[in-house]
CSV table of C-alpha atoms in Angstrom, one decimal:
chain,number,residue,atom,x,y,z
A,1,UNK,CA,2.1,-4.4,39.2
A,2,UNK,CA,3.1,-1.4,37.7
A,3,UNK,CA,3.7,-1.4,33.9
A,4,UNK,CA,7.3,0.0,32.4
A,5,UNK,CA,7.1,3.1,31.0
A,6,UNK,CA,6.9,2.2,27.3
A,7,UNK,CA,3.9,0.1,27.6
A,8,UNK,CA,2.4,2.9,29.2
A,9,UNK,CA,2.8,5.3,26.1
A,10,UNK,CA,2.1,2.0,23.9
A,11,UNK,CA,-1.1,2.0,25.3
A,12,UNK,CA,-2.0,5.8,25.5
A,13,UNK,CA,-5.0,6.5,23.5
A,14,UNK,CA,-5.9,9.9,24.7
A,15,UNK,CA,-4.0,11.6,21.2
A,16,UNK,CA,-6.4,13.8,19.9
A,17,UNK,CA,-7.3,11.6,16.8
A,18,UNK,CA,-9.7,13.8,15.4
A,19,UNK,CA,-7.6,17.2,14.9
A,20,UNK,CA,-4.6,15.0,13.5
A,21,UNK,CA,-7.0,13.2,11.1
A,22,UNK,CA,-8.2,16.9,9.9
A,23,UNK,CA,-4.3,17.9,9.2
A,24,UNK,CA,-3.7,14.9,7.3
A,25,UNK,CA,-7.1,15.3,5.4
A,26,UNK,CA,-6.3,19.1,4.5
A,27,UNK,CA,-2.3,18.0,3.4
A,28,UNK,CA,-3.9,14.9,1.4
A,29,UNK,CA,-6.5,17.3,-0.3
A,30,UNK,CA,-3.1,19.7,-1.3
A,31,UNK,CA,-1.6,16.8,-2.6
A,32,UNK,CA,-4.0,15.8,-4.7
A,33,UNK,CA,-4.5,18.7,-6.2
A,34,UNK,CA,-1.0,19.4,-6.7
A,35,UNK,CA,-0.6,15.7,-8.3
A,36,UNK,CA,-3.5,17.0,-10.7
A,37,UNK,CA,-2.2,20.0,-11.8
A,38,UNK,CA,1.8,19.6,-12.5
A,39,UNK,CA,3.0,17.8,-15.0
A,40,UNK,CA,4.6,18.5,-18.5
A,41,UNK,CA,1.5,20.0,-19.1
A,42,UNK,CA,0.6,22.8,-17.2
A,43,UNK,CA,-3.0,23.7,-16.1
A,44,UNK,CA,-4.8,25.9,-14.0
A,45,UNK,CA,-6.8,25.3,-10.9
A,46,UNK,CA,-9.4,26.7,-13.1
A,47,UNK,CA,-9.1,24.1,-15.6
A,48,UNK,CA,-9.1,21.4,-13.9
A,49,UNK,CA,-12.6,22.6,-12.4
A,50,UNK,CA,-14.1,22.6,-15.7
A,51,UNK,CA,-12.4,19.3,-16.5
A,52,UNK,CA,-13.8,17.4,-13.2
A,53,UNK,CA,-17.4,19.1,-14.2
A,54,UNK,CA,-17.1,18.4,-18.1
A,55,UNK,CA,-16.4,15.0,-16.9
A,56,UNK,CA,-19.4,14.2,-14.6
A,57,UNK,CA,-21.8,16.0,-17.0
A,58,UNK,CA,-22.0,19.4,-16.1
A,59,UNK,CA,-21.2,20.4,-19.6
A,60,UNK,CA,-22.4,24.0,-19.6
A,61,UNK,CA,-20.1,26.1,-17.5
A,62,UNK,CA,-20.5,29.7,-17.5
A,63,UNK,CA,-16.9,31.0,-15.9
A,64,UNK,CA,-14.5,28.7,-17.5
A,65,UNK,CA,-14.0,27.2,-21.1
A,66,UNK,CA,-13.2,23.9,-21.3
A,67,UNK,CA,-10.7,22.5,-24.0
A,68,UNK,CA,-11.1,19.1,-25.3
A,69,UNK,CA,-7.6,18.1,-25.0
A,70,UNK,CA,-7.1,19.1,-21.6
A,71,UNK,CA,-10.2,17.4,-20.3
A,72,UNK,CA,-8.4,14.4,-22.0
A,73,UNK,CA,-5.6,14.6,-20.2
A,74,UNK,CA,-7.3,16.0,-16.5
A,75,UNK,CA,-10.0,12.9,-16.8
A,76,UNK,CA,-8.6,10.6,-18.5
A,77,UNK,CA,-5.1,10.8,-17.2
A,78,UNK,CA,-3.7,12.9,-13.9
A,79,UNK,CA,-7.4,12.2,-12.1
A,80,UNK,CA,-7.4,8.6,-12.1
A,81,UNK,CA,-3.8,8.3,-11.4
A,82,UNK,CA,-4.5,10.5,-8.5
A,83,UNK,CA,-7.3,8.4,-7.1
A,84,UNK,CA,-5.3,5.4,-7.5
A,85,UNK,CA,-2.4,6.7,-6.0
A,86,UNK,CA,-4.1,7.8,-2.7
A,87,UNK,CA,-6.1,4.0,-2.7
A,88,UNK,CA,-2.8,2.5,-3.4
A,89,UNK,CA,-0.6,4.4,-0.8
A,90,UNK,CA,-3.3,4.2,2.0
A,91,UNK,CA,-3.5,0.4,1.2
A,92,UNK,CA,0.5,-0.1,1.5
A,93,UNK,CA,0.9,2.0,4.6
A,94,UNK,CA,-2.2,0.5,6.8
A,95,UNK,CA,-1.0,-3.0,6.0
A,96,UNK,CA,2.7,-2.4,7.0
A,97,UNK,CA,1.1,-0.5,10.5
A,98,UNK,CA,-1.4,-4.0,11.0
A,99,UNK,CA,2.1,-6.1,9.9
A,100,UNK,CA,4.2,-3.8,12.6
A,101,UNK,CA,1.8,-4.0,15.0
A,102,UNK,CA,1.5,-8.2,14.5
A,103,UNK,CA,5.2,-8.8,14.8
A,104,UNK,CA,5.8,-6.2,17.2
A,105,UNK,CA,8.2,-4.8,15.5
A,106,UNK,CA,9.2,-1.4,13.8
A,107,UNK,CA,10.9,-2.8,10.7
A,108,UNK,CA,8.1,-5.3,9.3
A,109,UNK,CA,7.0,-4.3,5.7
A,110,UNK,CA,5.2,-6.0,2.8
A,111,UNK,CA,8.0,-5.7,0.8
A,112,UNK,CA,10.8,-6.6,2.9
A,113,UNK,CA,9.1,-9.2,4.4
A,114,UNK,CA,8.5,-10.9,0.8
A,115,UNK,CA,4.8,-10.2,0.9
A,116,UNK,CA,4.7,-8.0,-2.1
A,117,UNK,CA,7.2,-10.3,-4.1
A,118,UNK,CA,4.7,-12.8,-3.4
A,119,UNK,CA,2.2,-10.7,-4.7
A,120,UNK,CA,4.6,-9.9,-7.7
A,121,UNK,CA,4.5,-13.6,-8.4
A,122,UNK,CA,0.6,-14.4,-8.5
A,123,UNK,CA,0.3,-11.4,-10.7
A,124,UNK,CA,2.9,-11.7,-13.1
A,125,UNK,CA,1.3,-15.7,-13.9
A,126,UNK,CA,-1.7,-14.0,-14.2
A,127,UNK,CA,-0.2,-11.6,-16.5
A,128,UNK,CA,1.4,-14.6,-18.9
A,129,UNK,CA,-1.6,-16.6,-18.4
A,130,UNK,CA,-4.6,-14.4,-19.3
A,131,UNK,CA,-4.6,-14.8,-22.9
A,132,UNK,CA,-4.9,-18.5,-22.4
A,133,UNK,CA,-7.9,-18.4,-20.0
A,134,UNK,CA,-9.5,-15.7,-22.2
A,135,UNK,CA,-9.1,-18.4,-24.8
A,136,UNK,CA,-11.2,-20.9,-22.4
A,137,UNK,CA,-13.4,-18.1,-20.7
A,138,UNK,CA,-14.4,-16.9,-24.0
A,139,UNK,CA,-17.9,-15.6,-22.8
A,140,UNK,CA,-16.6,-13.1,-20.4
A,141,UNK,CA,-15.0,-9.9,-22.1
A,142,UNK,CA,-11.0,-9.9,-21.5
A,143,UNK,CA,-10.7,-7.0,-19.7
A,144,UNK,CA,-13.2,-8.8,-17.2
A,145,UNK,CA,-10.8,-11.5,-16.9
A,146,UNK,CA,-7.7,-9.2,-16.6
A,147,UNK,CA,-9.4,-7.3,-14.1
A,148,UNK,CA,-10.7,-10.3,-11.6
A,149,UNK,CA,-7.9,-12.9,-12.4
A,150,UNK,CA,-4.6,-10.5,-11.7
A,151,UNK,CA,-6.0,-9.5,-7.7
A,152,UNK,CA,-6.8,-13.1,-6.9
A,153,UNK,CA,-3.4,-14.5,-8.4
A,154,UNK,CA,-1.3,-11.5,-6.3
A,155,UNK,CA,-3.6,-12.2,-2.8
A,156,UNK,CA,-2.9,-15.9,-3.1
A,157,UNK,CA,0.4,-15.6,-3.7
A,158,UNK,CA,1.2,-12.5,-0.9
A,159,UNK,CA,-1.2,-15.0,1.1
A,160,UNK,CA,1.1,-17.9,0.7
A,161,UNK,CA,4.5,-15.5,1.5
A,162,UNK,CA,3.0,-14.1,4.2
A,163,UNK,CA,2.3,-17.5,5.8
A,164,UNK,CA,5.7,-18.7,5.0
A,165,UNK,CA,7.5,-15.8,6.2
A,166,UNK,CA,5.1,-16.0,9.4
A,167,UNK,CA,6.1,-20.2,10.0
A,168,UNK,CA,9.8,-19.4,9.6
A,169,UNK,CA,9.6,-16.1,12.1
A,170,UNK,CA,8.1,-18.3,14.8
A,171,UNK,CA,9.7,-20.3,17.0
A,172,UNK,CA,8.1,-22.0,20.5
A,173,UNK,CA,5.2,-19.4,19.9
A,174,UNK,CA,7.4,-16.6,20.0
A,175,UNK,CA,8.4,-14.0,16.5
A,176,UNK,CA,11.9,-13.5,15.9
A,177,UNK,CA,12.2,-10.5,13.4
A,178,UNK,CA,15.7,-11.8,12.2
A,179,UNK,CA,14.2,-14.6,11.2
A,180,UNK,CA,11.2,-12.8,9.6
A,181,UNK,CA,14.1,-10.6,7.4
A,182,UNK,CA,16.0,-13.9,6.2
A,183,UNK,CA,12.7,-15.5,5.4
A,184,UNK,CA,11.6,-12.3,3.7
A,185,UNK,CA,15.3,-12.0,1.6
A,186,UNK,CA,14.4,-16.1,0.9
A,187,UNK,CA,11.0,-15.7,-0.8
A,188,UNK,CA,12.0,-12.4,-2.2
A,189,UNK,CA,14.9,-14.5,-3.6
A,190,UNK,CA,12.1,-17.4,-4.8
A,191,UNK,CA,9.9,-14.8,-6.0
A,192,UNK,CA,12.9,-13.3,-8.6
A,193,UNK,CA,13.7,-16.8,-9.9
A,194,UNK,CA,10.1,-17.4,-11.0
A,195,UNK,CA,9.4,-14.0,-12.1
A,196,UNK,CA,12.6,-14.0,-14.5
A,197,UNK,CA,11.8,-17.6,-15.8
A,198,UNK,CA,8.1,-16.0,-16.8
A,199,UNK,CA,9.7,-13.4,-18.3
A,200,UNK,CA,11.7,-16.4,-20.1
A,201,UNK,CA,8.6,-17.6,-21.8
A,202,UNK,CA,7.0,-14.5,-21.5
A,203,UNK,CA,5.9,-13.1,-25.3
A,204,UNK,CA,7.3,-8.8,-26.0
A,205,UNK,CA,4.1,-7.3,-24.9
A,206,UNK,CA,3.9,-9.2,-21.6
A,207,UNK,CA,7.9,-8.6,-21.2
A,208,UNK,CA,6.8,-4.9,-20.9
A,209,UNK,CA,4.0,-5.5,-18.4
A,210,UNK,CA,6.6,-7.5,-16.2
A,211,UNK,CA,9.1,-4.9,-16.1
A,212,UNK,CA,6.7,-2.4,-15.2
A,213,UNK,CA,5.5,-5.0,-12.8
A,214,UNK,CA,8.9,-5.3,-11.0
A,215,UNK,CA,9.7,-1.0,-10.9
A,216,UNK,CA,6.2,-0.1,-9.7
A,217,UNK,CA,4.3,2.2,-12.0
A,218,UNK,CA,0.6,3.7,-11.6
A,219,UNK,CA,0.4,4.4,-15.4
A,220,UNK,CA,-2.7,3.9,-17.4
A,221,UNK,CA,-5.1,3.8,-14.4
A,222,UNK,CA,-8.7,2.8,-15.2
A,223,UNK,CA,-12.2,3.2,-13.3
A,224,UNK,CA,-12.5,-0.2,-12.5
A,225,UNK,CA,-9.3,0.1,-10.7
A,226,UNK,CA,-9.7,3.0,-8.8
A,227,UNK,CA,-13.6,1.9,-7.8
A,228,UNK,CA,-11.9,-1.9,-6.6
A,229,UNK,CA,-8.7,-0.2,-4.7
A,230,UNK,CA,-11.1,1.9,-2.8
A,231,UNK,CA,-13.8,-0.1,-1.9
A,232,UNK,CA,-10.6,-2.4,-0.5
A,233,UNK,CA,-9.0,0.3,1.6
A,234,UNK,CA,-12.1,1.5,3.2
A,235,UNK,CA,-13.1,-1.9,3.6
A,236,UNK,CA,-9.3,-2.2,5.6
A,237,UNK,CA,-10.0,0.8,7.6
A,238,UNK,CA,-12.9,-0.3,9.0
A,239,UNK,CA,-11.7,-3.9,9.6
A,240,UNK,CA,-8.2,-2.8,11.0
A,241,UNK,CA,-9.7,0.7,13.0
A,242,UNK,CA,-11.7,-2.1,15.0
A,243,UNK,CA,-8.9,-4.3,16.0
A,244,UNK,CA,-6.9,-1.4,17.6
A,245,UNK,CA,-7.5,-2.2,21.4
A,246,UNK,CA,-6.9,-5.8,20.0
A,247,UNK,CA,-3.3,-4.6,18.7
A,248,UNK,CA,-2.9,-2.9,21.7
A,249,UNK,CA,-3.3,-5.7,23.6
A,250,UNK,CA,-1.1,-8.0,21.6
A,251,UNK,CA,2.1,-4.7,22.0
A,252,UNK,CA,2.2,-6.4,25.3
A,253,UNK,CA,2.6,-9.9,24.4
A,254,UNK,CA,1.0,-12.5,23.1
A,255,UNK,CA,0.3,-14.3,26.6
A,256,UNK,CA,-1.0,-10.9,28.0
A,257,UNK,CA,-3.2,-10.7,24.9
A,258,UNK,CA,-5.1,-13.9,25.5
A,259,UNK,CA,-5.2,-12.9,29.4
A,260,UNK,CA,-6.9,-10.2,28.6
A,261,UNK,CA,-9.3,-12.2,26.5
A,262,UNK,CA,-8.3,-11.7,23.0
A,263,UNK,CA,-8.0,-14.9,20.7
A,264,UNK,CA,-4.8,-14.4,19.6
A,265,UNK,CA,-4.6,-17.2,17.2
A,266,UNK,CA,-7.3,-15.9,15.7
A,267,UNK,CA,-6.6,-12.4,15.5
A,268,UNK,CA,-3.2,-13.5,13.8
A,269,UNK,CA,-5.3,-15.4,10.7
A,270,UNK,CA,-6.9,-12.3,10.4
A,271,UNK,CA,-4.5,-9.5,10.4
A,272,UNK,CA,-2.3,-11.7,8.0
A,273,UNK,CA,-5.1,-12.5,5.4
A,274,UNK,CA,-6.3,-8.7,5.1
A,275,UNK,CA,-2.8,-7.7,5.3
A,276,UNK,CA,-2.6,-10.0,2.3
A,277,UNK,CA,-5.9,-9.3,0.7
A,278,UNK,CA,-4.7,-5.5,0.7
A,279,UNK,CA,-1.1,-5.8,-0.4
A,280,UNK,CA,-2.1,-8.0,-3.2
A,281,UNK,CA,-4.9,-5.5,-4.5
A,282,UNK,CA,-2.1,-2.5,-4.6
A,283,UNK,CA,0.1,-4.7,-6.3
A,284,UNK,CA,-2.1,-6.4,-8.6
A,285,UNK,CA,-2.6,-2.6,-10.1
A,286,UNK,CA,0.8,-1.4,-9.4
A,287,UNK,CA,3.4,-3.3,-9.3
A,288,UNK,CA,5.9,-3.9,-6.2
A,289,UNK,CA,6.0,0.0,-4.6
A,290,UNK,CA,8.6,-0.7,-1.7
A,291,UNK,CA,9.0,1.4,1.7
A,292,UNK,CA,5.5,3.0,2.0
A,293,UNK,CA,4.5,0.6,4.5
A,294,UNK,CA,7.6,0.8,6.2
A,295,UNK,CA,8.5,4.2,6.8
A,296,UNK,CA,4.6,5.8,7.2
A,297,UNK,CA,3.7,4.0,10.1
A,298,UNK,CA,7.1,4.2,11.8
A,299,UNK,CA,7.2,8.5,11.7
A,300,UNK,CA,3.6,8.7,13.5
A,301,UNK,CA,5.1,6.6,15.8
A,302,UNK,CA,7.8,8.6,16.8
A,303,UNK,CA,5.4,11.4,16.8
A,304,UNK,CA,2.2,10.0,18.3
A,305,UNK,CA,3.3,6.9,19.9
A,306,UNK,CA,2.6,3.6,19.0
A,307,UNK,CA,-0.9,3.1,19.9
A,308,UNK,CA,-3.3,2.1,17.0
A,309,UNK,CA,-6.3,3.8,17.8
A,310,UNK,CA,-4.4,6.5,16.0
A,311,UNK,CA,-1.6,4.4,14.0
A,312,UNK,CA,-4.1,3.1,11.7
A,313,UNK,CA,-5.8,6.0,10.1
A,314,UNK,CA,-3.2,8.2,10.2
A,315,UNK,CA,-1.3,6.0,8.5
A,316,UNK,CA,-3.5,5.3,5.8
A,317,UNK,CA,-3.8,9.5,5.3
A,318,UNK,CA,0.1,9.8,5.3
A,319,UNK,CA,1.0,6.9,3.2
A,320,UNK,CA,-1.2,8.3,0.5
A,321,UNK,CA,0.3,11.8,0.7
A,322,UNK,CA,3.7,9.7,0.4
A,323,UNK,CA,3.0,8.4,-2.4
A,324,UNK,CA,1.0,11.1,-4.1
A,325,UNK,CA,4.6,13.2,-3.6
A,326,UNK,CA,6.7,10.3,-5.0
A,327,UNK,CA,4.4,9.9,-8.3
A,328,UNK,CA,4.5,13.5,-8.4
A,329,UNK,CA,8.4,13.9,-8.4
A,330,UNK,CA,8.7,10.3,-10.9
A,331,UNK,CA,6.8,12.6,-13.3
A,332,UNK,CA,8.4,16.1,-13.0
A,333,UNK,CA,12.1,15.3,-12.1
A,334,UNK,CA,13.0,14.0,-15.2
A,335,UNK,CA,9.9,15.4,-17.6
A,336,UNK,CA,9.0,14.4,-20.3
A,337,UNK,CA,10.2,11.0,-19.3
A,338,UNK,CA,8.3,9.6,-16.3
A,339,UNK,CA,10.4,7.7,-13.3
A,340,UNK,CA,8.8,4.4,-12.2
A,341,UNK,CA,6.9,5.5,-8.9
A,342,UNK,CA,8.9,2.6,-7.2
A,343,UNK,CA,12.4,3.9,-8.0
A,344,UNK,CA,11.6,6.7,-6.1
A,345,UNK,CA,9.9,5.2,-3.1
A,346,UNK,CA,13.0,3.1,-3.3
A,347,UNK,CA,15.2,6.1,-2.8
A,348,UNK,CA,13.6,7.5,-0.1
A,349,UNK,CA,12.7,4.1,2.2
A,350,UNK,CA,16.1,2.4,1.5
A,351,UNK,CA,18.0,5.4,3.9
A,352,UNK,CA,15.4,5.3,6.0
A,353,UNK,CA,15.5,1.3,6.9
A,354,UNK,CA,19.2,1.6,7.1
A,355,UNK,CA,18.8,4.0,9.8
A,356,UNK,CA,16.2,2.1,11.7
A,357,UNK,CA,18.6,-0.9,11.3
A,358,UNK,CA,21.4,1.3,12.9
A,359,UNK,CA,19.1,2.4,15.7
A,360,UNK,CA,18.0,-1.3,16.3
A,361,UNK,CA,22.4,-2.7,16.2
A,362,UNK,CA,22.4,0.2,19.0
A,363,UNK,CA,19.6,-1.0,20.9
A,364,UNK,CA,21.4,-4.3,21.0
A,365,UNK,CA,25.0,-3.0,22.1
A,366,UNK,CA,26.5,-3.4,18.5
């Protein structure tokens, strides 16, 4: 039987992956740099050599002076918030594509579908509740406890979203994405109650690290950070690069999935506990960052076609250059004020899943 059309391009893997990886890895690199070097402050490329050096010990450089305050700012600052930024973006954009590519459709996202206000929730009790398990965990160091306690609060509470979200989109084994969206706006809703009632009881200090919490903000970024949000979105590309024939499969349906001998039940757990595990960690050090996962894995799409062999990586390479351009304009456009990252992800994503709402009421005759 012949297939239609679009499951024929669905299932297309012959897109040169490699040279489209390359493009995205030369942008990112520009990015990155870029990110580095604007700023209120301005520095040379040349600086921020010597900086990068002075910081891993390669104190004696012969063609460039360093200057203590700039290495401050270059190492202790812009660099970190770089790393994290391109962790953090990568994370959100390969777990919308995995989310996309489970509910079949185009306008799943972590945030919309409640999974980052789930998140939100888990890590803003860990954020009232630290200093009173730091009071009972007194042999570990605090920042120990801040650092462990605030991803495992965020994944079991994406976890517990997700799975809600999931329940209430289902229906005699088949997803309806309507669904999905009320059940999303419903936990979303849930997810505001309990995060204004914490901030309620919620002391000045912790007030702060809510709000910041709720707009998204990649602001004092630390090492044990950056080294946990990268080990988790390599670990993601890895997990999710393997399931692509696997996501492929289930584009056609879940019954042609399990024909073809994948267990779909299984695969399902899976994609919606990493999907979890890796919203949770970008949250957990950022703070709900909307429309990355959203919007990323929907333009390689239209470009490339929806098959995941591709879909995965490169959306893990463009939702990192994303982001690294939104952090970048939150701290130029209104300098020396800095914009919460997620106002400006907001800005950009909010037109964008209006439009893919209009193409979708046209699909359906509206």
């Amino acid at each position: 039987m012949q297939q239609p059309a679009h499951q024929d391009h669905a299932l297309n893997t012959n897109v040169p992956l490699t040279r489209y990886a390359a493009l995205a890895s030369l942008v990112l690199v520009a990015a990155a740099i870029a990110s580095v070097v604007l700023g209120p402050i301005s520095v040379s490329l040349n600086q921020v050599l010597a900086s990068v050096l002075h910081l891993i010990g390669w104190q004696h450089i012969s063609w460039a002076e360093t200057n203590a305050y700039l290495n401050v700012v270059i190492g202790q600052i812009r660099l970190p918030r770089t790393l994290l930024c391109i962790a953090v973006g990568g994370i959100l954009a390969i777990c919308g594509a995995a989310m996309q590519g489970l509910f079949r459709n185009p306008l799943a996202d972590p945030s919309i579908l409640g999974v980052s206000s789930g998140a939100s929730v888990g890590a803003a009790l860990s954020i009232v509740a630290v200093n009173v398990l730091t009071h009972y965990l007194s042999w570990l160091p605090p920042a120990t406890v801040s650092l462990w306690l605030t991803p495992m609060m965020a994944f079991l509470g994406a976890l517990a979203a997700t799975i809600l979200v999931y329940r209430l989109g289902t229906v005699s084994g088949r997803t309806s994405v309507n669904l999905m969206l009320l059940g999303g706006i419903a936990v979303a809703s849930i997810a505001g109650a309990i995060i204004g009632l914490l901030s309620y009881v919620a002391d000045d200090q912790q007030l702060r690290a809510l709000s910041f919490w709720q707009m998204g903000s990649l602001e004092g970024a630390t090492w044990p950070q950056i080294g946990l949000c990268w080990a988790s979105l390599i670990g993601l590309v890895v997990y999710f690069q393997r399931q692509d024939n696997a996501l492929n499969a289930l584009l056609l349906g879940e019954a042609e999935a399990g024909h073809l001998g994948i267990n779909v039940h299984r695969l399902k757990l899976e994609l919606i506990a990493f999907s979890a595990f890796g919203v949770s960690i970008a949250v957990s050090v950022s703070g709900i960052i909307g429309f990355v996962g959203l919007v990323v894995p929907h333009l390689i799409r239209l470009v490339l076609g929806p098959s995941h062999r591709h879909l995965l990586l490169l959306s893990a390479l463009l939702g990192a250059i994303l982001l690294l351009f939104a952090d970048i304009i939150s701290r130029t456009v209104v300098t020396p004020a800095q914009l919460p990252v997620g106002i400006v992800t907001a800005a950009i994503g909010a037109p964008f899943f209006i439009f893919l709402l209009m193409q979708q009421r046209q699909r359906f005759g509206g």
